[in-house]
mmCIF file of C-alpha atoms and ligand atoms in Angstrom:
data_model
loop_
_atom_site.group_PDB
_atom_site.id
_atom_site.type_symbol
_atom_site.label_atom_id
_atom_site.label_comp_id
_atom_site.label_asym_id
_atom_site.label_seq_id
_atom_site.Cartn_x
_atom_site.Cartn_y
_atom_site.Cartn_z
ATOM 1 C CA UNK Y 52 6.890 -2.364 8.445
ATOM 2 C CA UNK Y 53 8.672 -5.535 7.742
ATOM 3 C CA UNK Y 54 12.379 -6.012 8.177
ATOM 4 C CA UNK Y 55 14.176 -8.821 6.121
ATOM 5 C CA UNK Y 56 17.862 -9.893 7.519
ATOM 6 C CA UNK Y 57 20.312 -12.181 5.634
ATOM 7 C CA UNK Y 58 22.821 -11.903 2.451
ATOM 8 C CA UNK Y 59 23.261 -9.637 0.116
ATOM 9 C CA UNK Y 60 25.454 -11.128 -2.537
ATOM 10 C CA UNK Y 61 27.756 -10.715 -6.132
ATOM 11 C CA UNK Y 62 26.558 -14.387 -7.570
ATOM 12 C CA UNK Y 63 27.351 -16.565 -10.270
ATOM 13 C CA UNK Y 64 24.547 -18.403 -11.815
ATOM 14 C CA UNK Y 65 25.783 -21.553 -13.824
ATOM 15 C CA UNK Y 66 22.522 -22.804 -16.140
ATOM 16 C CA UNK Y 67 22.616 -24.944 -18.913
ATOM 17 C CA UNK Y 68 22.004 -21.903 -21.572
ATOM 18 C CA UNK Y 69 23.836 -19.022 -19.799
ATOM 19 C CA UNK Y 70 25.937 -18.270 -16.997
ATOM 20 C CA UNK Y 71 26.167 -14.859 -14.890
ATOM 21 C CA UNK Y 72 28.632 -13.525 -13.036
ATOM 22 C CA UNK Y 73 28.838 -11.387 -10.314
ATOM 23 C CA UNK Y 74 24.808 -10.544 -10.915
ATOM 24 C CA UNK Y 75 22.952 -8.698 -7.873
ATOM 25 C CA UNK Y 76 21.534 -12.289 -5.571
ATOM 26 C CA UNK Y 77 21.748 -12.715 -1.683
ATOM 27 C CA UNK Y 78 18.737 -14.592 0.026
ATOM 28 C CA UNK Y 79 17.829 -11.393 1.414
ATOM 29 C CA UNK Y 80 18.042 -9.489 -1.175
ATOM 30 C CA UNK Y 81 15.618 -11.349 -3.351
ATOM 31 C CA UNK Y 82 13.154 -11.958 0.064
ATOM 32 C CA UNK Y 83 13.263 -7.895 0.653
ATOM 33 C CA UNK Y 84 12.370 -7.154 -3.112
ATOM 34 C CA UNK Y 85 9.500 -9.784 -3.474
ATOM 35 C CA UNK Y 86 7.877 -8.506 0.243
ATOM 36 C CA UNK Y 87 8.412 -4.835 -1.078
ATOM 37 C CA UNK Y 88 5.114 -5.674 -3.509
ATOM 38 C CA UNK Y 89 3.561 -5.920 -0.410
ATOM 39 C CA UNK Y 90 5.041 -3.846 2.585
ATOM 40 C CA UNK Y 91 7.176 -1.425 2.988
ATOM 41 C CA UNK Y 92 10.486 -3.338 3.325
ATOM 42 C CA UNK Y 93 13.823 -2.610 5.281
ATOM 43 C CA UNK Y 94 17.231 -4.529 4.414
ATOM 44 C CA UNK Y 95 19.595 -5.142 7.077
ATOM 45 C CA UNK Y 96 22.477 -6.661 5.066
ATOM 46 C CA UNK Y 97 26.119 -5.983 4.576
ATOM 47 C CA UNK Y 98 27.964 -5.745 1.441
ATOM 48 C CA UNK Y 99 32.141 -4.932 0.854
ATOM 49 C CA UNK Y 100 33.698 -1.819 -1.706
ATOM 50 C CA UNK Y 101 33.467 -3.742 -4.596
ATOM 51 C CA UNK Y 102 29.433 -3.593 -4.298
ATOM 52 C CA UNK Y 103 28.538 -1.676 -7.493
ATOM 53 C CA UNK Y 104 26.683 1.635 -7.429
ATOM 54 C CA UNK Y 105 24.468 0.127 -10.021
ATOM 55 C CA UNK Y 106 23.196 -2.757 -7.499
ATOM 56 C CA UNK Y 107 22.794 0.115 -5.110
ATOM 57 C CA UNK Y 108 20.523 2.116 -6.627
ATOM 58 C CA UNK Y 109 17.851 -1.467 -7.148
ATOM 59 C CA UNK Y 110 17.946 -1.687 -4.007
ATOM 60 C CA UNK Y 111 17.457 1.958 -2.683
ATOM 61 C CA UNK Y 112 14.551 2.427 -5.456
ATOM 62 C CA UNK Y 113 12.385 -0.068 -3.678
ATOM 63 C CA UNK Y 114 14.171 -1.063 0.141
ATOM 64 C CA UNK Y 115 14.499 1.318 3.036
ATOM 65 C CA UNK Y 116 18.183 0.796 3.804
ATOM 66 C CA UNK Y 117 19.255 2.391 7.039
ATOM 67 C CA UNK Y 118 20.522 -0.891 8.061
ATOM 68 C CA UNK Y 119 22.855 -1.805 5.344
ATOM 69 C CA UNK Y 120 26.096 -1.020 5.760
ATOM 70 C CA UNK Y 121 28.826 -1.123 3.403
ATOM 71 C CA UNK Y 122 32.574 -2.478 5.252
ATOM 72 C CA UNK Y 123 35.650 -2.581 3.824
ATOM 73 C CA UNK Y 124 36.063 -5.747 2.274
ATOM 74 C CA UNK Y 125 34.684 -7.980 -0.307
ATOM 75 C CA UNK Y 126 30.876 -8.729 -0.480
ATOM 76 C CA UNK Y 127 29.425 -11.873 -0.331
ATOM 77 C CA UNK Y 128 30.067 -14.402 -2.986
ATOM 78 C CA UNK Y 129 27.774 -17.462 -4.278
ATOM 79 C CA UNK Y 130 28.450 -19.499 -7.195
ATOM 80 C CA UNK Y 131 26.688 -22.118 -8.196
ATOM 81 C CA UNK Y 132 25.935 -24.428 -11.596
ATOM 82 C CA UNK Y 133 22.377 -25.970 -12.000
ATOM 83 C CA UNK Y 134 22.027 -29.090 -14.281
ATOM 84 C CA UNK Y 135 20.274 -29.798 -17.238
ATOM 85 C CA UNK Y 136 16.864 -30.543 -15.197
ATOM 86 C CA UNK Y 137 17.361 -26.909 -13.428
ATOM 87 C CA UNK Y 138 16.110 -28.661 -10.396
ATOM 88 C CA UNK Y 139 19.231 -29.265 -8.744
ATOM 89 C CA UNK Y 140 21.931 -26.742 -7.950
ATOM 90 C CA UNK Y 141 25.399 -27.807 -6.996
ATOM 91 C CA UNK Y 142 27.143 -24.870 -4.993
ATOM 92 C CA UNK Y 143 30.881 -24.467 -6.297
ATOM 93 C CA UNK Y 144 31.895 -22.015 -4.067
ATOM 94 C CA UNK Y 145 30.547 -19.989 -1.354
ATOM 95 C CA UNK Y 146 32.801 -16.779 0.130
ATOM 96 C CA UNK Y 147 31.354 -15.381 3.316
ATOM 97 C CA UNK Y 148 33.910 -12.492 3.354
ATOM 98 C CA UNK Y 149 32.023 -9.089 5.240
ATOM 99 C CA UNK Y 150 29.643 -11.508 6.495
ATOM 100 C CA UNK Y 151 31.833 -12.653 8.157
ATOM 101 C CA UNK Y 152 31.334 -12.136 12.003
ATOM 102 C CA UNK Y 153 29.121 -9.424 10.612
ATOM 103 C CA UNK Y 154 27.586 -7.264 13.555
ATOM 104 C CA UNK Y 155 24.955 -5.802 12.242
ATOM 105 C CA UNK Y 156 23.149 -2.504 13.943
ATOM 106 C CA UNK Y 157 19.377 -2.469 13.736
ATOM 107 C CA UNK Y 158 17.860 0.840 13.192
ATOM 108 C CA UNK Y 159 16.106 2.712 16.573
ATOM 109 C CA UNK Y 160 12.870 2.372 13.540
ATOM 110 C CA UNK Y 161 13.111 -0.839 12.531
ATOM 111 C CA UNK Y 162 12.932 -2.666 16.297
ATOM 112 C CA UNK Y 163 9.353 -1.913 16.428
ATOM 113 C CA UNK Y 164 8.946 -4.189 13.585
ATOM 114 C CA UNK Y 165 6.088 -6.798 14.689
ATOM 115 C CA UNK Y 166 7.545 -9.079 10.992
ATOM 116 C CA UNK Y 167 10.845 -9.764 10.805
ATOM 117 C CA UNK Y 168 12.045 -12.095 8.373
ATOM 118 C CA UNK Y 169 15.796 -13.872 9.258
ATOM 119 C CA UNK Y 170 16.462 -15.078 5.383
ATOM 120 C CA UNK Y 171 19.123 -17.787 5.032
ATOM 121 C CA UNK Y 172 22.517 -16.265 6.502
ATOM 122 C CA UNK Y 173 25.202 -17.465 9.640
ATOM 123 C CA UNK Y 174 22.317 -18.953 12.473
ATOM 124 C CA UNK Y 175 24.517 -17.529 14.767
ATOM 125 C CA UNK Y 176 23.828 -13.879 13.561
ATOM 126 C CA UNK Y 177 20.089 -14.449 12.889
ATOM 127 C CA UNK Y 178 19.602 -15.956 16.396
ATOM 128 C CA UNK Y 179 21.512 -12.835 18.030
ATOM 129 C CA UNK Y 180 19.562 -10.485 15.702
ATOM 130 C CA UNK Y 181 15.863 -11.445 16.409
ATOM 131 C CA UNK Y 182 16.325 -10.258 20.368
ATOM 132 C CA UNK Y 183 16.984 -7.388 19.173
ATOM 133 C CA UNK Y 184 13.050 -6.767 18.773
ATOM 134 C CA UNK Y 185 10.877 -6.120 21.026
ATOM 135 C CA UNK Y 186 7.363 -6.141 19.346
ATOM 136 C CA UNK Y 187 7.728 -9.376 17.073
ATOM 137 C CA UNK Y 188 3.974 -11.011 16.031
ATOM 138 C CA UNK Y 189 5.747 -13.352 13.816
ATOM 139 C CA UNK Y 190 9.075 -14.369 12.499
ATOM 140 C CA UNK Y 191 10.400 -16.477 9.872
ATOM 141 C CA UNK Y 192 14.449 -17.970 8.956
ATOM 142 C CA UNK Y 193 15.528 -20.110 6.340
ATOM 143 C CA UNK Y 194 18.935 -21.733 6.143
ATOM 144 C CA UNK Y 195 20.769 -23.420 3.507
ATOM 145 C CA UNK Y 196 23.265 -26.801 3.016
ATOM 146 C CA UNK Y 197 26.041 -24.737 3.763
ATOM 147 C CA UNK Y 198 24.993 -23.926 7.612
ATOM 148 C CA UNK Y 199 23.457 -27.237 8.261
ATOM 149 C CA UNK Y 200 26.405 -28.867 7.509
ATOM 150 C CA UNK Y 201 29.469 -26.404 9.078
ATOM 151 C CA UNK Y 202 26.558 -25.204 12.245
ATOM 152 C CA UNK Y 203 24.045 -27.317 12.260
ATOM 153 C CA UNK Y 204 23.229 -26.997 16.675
ATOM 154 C CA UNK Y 205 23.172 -22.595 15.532
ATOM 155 C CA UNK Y 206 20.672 -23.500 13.155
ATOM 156 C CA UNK Y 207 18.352 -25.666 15.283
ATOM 157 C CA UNK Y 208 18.481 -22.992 17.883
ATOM 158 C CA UNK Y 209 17.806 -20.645 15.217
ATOM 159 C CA UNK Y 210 14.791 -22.541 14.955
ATOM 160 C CA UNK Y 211 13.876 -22.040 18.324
ATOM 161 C CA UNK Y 212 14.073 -18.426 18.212
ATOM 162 C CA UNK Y 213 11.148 -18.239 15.698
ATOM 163 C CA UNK Y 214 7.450 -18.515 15.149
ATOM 164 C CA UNK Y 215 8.180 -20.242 11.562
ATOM 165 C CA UNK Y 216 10.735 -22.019 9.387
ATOM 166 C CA UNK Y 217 10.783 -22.047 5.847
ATOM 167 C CA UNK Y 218 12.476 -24.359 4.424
ATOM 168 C CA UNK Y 219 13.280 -26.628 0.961
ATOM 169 C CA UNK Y 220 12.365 -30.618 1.246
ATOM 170 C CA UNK Y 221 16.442 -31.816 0.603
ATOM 171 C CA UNK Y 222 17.584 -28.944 3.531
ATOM 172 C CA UNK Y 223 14.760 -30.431 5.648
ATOM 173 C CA UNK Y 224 15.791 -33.832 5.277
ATOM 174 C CA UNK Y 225 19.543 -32.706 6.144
ATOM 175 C CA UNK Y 226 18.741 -31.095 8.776
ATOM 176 C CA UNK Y 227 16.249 -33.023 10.908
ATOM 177 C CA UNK Y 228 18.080 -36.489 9.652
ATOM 178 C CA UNK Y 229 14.668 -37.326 8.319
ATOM 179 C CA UNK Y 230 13.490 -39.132 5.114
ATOM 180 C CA UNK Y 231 9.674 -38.780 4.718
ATOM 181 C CA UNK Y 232 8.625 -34.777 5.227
ATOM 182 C CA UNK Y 233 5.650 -34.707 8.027
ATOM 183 C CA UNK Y 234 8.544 -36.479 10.361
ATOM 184 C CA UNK Y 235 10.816 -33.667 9.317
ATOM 185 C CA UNK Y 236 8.311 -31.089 9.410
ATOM 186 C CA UNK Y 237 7.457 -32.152 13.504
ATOM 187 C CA UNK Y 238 11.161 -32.680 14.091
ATOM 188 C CA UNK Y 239 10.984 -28.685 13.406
ATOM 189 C CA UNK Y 240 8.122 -27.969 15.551
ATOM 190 C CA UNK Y 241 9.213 -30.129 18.480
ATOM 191 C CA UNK Y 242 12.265 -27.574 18.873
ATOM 192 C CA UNK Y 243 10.083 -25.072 18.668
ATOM 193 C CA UNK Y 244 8.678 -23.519 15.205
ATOM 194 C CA UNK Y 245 4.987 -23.143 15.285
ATOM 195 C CA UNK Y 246 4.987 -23.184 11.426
ATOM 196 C CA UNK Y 247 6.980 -25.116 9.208
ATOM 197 C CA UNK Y 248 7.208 -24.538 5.748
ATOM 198 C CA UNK Y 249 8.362 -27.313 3.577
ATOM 199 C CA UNK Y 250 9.618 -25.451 -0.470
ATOM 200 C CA UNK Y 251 9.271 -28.708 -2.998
ATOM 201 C CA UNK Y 252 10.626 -26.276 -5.809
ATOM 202 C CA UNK Y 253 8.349 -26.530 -8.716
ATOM 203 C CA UNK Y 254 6.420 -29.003 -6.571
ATOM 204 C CA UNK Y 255 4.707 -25.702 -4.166
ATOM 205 C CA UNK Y 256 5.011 -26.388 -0.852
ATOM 206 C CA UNK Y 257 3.840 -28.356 2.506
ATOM 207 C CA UNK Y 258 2.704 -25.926 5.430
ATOM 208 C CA UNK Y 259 2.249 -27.297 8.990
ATOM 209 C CA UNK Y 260 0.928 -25.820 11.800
ATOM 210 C CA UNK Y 261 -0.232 -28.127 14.843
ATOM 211 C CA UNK Y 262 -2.013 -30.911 13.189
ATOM 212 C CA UNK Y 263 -2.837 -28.968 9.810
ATOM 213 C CA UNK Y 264 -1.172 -29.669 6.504
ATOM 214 C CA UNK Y 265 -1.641 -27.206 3.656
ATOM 215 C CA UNK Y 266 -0.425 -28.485 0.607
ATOM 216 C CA UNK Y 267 0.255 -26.073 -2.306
ATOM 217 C CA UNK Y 268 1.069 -26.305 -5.755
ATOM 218 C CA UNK Y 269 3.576 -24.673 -7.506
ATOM 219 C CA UNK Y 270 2.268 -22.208 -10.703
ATOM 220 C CA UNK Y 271 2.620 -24.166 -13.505
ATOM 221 C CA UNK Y 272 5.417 -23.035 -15.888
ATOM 222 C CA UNK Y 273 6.552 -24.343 -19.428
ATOM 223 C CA UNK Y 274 9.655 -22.130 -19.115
ATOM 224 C CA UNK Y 275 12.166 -21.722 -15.962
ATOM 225 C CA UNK Y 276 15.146 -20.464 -17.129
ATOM 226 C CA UNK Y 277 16.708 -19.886 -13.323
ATOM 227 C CA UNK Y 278 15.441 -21.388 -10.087
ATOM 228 C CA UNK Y 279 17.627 -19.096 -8.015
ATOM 229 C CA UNK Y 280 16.396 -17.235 -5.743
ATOM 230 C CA UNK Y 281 12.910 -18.754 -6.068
ATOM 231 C CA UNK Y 282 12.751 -20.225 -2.343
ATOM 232 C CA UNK Y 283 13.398 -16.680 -1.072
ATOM 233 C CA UNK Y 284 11.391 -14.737 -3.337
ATOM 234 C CA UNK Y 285 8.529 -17.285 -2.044
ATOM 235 C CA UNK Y 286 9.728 -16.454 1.505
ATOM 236 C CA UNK Y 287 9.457 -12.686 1.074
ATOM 237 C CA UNK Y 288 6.048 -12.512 -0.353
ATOM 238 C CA UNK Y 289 4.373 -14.869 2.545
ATOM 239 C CA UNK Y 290 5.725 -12.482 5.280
ATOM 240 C CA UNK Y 291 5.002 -9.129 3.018
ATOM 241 C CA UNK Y 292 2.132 -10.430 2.355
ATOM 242 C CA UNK Y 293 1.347 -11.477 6.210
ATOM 243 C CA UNK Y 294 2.872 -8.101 7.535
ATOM 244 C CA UNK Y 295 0.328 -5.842 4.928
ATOM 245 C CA UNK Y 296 -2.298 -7.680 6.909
ATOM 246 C CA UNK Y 297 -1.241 -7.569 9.987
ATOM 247 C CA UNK Y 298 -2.462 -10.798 10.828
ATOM 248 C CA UNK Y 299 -0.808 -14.180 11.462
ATOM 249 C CA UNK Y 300 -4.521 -15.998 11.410
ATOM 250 C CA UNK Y 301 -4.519 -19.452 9.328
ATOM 251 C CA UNK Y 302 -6.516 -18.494 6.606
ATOM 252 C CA UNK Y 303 -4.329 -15.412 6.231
ATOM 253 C CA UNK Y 304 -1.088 -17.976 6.417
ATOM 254 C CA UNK Y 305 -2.443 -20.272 3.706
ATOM 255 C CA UNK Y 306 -3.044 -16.988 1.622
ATOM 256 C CA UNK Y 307 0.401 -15.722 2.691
ATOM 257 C CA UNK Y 308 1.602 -19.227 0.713
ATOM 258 C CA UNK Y 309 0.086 -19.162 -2.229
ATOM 259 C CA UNK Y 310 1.516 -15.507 -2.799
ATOM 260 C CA UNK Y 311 4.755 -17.286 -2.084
ATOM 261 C CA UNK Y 312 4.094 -19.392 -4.571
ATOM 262 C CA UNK Y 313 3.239 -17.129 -7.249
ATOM 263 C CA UNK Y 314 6.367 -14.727 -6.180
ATOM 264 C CA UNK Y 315 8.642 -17.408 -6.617
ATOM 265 C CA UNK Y 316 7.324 -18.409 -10.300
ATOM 266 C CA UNK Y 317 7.656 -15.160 -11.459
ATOM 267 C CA UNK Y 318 11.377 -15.440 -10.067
ATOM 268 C CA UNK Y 319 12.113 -18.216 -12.011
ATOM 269 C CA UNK Y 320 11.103 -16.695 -15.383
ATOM 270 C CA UNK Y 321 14.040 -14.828 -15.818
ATOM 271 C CA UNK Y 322 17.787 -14.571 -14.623
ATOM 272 C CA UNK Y 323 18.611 -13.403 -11.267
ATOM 273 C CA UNK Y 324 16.368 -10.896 -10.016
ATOM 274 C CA UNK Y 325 15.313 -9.439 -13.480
ATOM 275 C CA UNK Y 326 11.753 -11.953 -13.115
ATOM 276 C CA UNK Y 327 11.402 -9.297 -9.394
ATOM 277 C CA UNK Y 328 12.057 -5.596 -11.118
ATOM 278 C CA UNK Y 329 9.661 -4.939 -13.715
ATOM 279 C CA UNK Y 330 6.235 -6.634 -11.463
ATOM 280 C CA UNK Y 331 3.204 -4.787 -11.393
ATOM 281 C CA UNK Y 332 0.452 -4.888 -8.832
ATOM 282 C CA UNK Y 333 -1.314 -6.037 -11.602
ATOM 283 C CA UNK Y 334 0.312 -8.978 -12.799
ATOM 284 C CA UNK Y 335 0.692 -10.218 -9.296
ATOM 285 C CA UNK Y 336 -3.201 -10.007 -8.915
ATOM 286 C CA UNK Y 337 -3.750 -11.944 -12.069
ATOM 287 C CA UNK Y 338 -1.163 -14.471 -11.531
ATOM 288 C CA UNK Y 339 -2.968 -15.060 -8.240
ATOM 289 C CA UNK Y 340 -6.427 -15.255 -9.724
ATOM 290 C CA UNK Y 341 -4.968 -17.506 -12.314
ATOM 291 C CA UNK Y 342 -3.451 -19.985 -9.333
ATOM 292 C CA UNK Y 343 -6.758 -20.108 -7.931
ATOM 293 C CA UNK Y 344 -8.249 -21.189 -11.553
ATOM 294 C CA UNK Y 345 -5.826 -23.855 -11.947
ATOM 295 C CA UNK Y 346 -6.319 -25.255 -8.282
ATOM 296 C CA UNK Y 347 -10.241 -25.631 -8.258
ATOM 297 C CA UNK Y 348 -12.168 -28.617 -8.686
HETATM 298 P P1 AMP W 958 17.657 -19.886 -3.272
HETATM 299 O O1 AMP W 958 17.846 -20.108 -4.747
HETATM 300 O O2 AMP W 958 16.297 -19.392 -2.912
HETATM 301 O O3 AMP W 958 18.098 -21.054 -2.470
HETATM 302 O O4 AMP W 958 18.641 -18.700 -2.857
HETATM 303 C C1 AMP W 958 19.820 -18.409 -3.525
HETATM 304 C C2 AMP W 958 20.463 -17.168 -2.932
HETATM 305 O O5 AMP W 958 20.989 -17.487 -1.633
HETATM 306 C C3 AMP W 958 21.618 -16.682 -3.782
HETATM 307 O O6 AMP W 958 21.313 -15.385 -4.282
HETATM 308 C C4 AMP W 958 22.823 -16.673 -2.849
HETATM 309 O O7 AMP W 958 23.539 -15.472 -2.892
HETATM 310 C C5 AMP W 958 22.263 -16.909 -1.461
HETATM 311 N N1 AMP W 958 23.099 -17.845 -0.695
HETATM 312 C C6 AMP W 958 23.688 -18.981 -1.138
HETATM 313 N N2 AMP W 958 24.390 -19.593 -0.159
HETATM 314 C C7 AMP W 958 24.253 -18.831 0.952
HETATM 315 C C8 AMP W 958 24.742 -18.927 2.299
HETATM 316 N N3 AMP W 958 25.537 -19.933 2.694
HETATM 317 N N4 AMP W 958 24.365 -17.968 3.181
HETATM 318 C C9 AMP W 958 23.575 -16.976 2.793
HETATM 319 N N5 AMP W 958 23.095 -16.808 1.545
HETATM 320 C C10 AMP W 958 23.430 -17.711 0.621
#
């Protein structure tokens, strides 16, 4: 069993063509629902009154959810406007509200989790919430602008509470003060992440472990219509992937990537988590044969 940790959110999603309000988005939300293709998934995220029954029931139909709780309150807000390029977001507003000093309970079930995946949330919460389990083989966080720049010493010791970081090139560069991304990437490992994982949206990715780089390209697309929640749909499908293997061996990691990368392109094809619901084994498998197509020479 895998257990994902991190936001459940209402977000706005500002594109050129469209925007969305109060649609069903949290990093962990989208992470839990992409490593559900692969695992069977538990969500330990909190969300206020307001959090309709609708968004509920997604969730329920595919998560195991004895660790979400629902606190008086408002949930979680995002809102943020992408430009014309969809490759950079600006965040307008971000409302932490029951996340807030959030104390979250694990389940007696879910601390024999050996995969546990700390998606982008307060460092302070994801640090406390990874002692918590006792049987870890291998765990992952992610962190975002917002917590680099308001707590950026929670997030580096975040960082040293995990096997792996995952991570997007600009929040790398803010984070470890670096410009070119093997410095940032061994700025990462020096504190203490055995695996870095560097997200170059529709770039793929740079993985790093010891003195190994594994570069990956993105799936090619002609037509993105919204990025978000790409980075943690990638996220969610390399540890689902990794924890229906039950192996953390290299090959198996570089594997575990590329279904990132396919996970997150089918995010992007539609808005909010809509590219997530409708998946098939099947079009996972041929996405990933596809990938391989496209990559060999
Ligand atoms: P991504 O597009 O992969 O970077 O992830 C976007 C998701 O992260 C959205 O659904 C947001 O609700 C969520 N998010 C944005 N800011 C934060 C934050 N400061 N803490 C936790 N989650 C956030």
């Amino acid at each position: 069993m895998l257990t994902v940790f991190g936001s459940t959110a209402l977000d706005t999603i500002r594109t050129p063509n469209k925007i969305l309000k109060n649609v069903l988005g949290g990093a962990a939300t989208f992470a839990a629902i992409s490593a559900s293709n692969f695992v069977k998934t538990g969500l330990i995220a909190v969300v206020g009154k307001d959090f309709p029954k609708e968004h509920q029931k997604i969730l329920s139909e595919r998560l195991d959810l004895s660790g979400f709780t629902i606190k008086e309150g408002k949930t979680f807000r995002y809102d943020g406007k992408f430009d014309d390029t969809l490759s950079t977001r600006e965040t307008l507003k971000t409302e932490l509200n029951v996340l807030e000093n959030f104390k979250p309970i694990v389940p007696e079930e879910y601390k024999k989790s050996q995969f546990v995946y700390l998606a982008n949330n307060d460092p302070d919460q994801n640090t406390n919430l990874i002692k918590e389990f006792d049987k870890v083989k291998f765990s992952m966080c992610d962190t975002i602008d917002f917590w680099i720049s308001t707590k950026r010493e929670s997030v580096i010791k975040m960082i040293k509470s995990v096997d792996a970081v995952v991570i997007n090139d600009e929040e790398a560069k803010l984070l470890t003060k670096e410009f070119n991304l093997i410095k940032c990437a061994k700025k990462m490992m020096d504190w203490g992440a055995k695996y870095v994982i560097i997200k170059k949206g529709e770039h793929g990715s740079l993985m790093f472990f010891d003195d190994v780089i594994f570069p990956s390209a993105g799936f090619s697309l002609e037509d993105v219509v919204d990025p978000t929640g790409a980075g943690d749909s990638f996220a969610g499908a390399m540890i689902g992937y990794l924890a229906s293997k039950k192996s953390t061996s290299l090959s198996e990691i570089k594997k575990a990537v590329v279904y990132g990368n396919v996970l997150g392109s089918f995010a992007v094809e539609r808005f909010g988590l809509e590219g997530l619901l409708h998946l098939k084994k099947s079009d996972i498998t041929k996405r990933v044969n596809l990938y391989e197509k496209m990559i060999r020479f």
